[in-house]
Tab-separated table of C-alpha atoms in Angstrom:
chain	number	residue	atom	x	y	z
A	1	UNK	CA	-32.304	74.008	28.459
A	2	UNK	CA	-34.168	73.373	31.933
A	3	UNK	CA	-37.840	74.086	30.823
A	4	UNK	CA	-38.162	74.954	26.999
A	5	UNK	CA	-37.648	73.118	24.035
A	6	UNK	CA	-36.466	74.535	21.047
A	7	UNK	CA	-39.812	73.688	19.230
A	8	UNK	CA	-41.088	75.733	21.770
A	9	UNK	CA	-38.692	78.955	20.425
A	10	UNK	CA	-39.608	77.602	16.848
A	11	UNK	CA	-43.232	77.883	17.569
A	12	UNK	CA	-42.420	81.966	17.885
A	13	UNK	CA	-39.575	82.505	15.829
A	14	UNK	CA	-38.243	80.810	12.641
A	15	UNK	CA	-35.586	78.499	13.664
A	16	UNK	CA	-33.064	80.545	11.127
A	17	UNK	CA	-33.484	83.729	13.235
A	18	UNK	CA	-32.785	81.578	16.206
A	19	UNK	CA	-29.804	79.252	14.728
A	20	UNK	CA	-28.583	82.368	13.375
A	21	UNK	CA	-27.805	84.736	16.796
A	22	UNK	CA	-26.610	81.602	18.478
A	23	UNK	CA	-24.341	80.144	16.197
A	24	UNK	CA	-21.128	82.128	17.386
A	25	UNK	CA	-21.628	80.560	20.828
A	26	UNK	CA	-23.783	77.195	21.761
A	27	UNK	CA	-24.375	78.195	25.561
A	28	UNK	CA	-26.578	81.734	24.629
A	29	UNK	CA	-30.044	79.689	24.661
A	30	UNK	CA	-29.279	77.864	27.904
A	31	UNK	CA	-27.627	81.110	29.912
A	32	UNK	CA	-30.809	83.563	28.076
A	33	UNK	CA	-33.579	80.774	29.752
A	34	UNK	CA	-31.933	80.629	33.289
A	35	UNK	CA	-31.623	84.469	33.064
A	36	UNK	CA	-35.692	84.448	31.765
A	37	UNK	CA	-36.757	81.626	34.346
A	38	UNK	CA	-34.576	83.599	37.579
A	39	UNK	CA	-36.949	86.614	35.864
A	40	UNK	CA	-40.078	84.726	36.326
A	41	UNK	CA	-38.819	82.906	39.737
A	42	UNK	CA	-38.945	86.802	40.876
A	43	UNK	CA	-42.250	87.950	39.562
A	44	UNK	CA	-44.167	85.040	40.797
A	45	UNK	CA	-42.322	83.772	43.488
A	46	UNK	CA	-44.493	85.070	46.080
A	47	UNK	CA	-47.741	82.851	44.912
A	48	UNK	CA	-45.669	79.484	43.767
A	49	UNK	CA	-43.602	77.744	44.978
A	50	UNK	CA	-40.897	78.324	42.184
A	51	UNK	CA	-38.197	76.012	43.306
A	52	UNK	CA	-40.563	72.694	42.834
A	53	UNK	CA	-41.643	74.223	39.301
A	54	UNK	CA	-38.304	74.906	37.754
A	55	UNK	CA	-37.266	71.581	39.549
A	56	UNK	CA	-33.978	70.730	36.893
A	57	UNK	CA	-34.893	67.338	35.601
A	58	UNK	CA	-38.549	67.332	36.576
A	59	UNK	CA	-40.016	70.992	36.223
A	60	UNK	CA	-44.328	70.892	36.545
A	61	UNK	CA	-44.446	72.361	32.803
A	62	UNK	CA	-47.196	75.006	32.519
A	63	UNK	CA	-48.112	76.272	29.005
A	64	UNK	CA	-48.882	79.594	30.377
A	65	UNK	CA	-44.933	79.992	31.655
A	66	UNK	CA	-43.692	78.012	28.256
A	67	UNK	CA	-45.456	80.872	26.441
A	68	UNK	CA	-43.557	83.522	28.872
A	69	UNK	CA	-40.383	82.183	29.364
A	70	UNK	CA	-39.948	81.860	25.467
A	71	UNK	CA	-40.971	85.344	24.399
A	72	UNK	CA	-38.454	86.081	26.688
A	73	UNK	CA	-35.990	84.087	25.512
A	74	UNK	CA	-36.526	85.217	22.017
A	75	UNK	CA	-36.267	88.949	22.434
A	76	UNK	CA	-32.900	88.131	24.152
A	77	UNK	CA	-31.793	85.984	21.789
A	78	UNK	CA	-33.202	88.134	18.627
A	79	UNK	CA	-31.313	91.147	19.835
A	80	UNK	CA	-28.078	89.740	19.595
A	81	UNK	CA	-28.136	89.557	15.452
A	82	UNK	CA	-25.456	92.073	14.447
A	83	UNK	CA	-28.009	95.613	13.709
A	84	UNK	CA	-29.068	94.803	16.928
A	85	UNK	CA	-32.570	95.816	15.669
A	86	UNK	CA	-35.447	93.748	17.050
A	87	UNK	CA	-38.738	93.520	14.730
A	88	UNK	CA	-42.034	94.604	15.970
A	89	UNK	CA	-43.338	91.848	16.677
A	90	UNK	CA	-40.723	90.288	19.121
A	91	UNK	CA	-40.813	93.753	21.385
A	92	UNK	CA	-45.063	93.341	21.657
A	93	UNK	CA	-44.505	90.115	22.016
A	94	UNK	CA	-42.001	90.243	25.225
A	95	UNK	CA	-43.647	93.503	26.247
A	96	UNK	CA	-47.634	91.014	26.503
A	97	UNK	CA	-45.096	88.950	28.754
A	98	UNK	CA	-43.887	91.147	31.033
A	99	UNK	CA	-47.661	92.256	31.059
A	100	UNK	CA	-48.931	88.883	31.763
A	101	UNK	CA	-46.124	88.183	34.710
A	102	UNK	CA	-46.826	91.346	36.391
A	103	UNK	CA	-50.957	89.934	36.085
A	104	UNK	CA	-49.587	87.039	37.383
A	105	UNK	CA	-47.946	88.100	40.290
A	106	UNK	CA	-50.996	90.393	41.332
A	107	UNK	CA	-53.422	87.529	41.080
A	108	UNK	CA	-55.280	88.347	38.315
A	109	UNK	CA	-54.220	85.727	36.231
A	110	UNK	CA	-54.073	82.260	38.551
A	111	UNK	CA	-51.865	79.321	36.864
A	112	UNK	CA	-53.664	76.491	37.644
A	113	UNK	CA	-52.075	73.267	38.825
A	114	UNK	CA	-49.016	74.755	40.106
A	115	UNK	CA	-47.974	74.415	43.614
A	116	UNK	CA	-48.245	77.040	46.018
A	117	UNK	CA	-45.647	78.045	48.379
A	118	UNK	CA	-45.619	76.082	51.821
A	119	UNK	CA	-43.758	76.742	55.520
A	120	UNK	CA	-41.714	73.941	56.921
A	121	UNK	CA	-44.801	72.363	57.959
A	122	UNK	CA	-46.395	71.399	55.095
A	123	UNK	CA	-48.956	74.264	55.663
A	124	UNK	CA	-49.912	76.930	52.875
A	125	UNK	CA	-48.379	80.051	53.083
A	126	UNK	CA	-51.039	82.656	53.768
A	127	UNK	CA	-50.479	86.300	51.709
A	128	UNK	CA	-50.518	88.906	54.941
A	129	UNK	CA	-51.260	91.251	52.727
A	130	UNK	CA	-54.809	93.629	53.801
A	131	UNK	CA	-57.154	94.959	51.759
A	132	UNK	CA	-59.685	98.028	52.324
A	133	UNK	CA	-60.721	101.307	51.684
A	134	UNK	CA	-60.437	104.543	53.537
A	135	UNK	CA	-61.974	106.966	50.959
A	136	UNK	CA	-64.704	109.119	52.577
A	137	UNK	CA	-66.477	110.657	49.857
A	138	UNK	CA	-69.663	111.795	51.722
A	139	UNK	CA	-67.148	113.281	54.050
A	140	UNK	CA	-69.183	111.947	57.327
A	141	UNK	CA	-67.045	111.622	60.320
């Protein structure tokens, strides 16, 4: 795996429910992160700069994505147990992540530390994104 550790699926899941979807085929953990971390690379693209993060060999680990990435994973890998039936627990738990990625991607939630996306340059790359209101509630002209 690029950016997770197992302990890191262990923290969420007991390692049983994990060893026990995956044992049929070795490769499900590895192709479920790069499908969760191409996921992420999407949402938050736009305010990191993605490719230096998830960097194979080096990644800039980030507790916030660790936590993200490996609810993620789980759900993934949970649903592949043969009733197909994922507990409670693993849908909030995947559902706060989505939650927290689309915070992320808004700017509500800033990760600190990471590196922000930069032109050729060197320079930071400015959001041209404009803000303001329109409303006229007194209805003046």
């Amino acid at each position: 795996m690029i950016y997770l550790e197992k302990e890191d699926l262990i923290t969420d899941a007991f390692e049983r429910f994990i060893d026990e979807s995956t044992k049929d085929d070795e490769t499900v953990l590895d192709n479920a992160e790069k499908r969760a971390i191409d996921f992420v690379k999407t949402m938050i693209g736009s305010r990191y700069n993605v490719n230096l993060i998830f960097t194979e060999g080096a990644p800039i680990i980030n507790e916030m994505l660790v936590q993200i990435i490996s609810r993620i994973v789980l759900y993934r890998v949970i649903k592949r147990n043969a009733a197909r039936k994922v507990p409670t627990e693993y849908k909030e738990d995947y559902d706060e992540a989505i939650k927290w990625l689309n915070d992320i991607s808004t700017g509500k939630i800033p990760l600190d530390g990471l590196p922000t996306p930069v032109d050729d340059n060197g320079d930071p790359i400015k959001s041209n994104t404009l803000w303001g209101n329109n409303s006229n509630s007194n209805f003046y002209i």
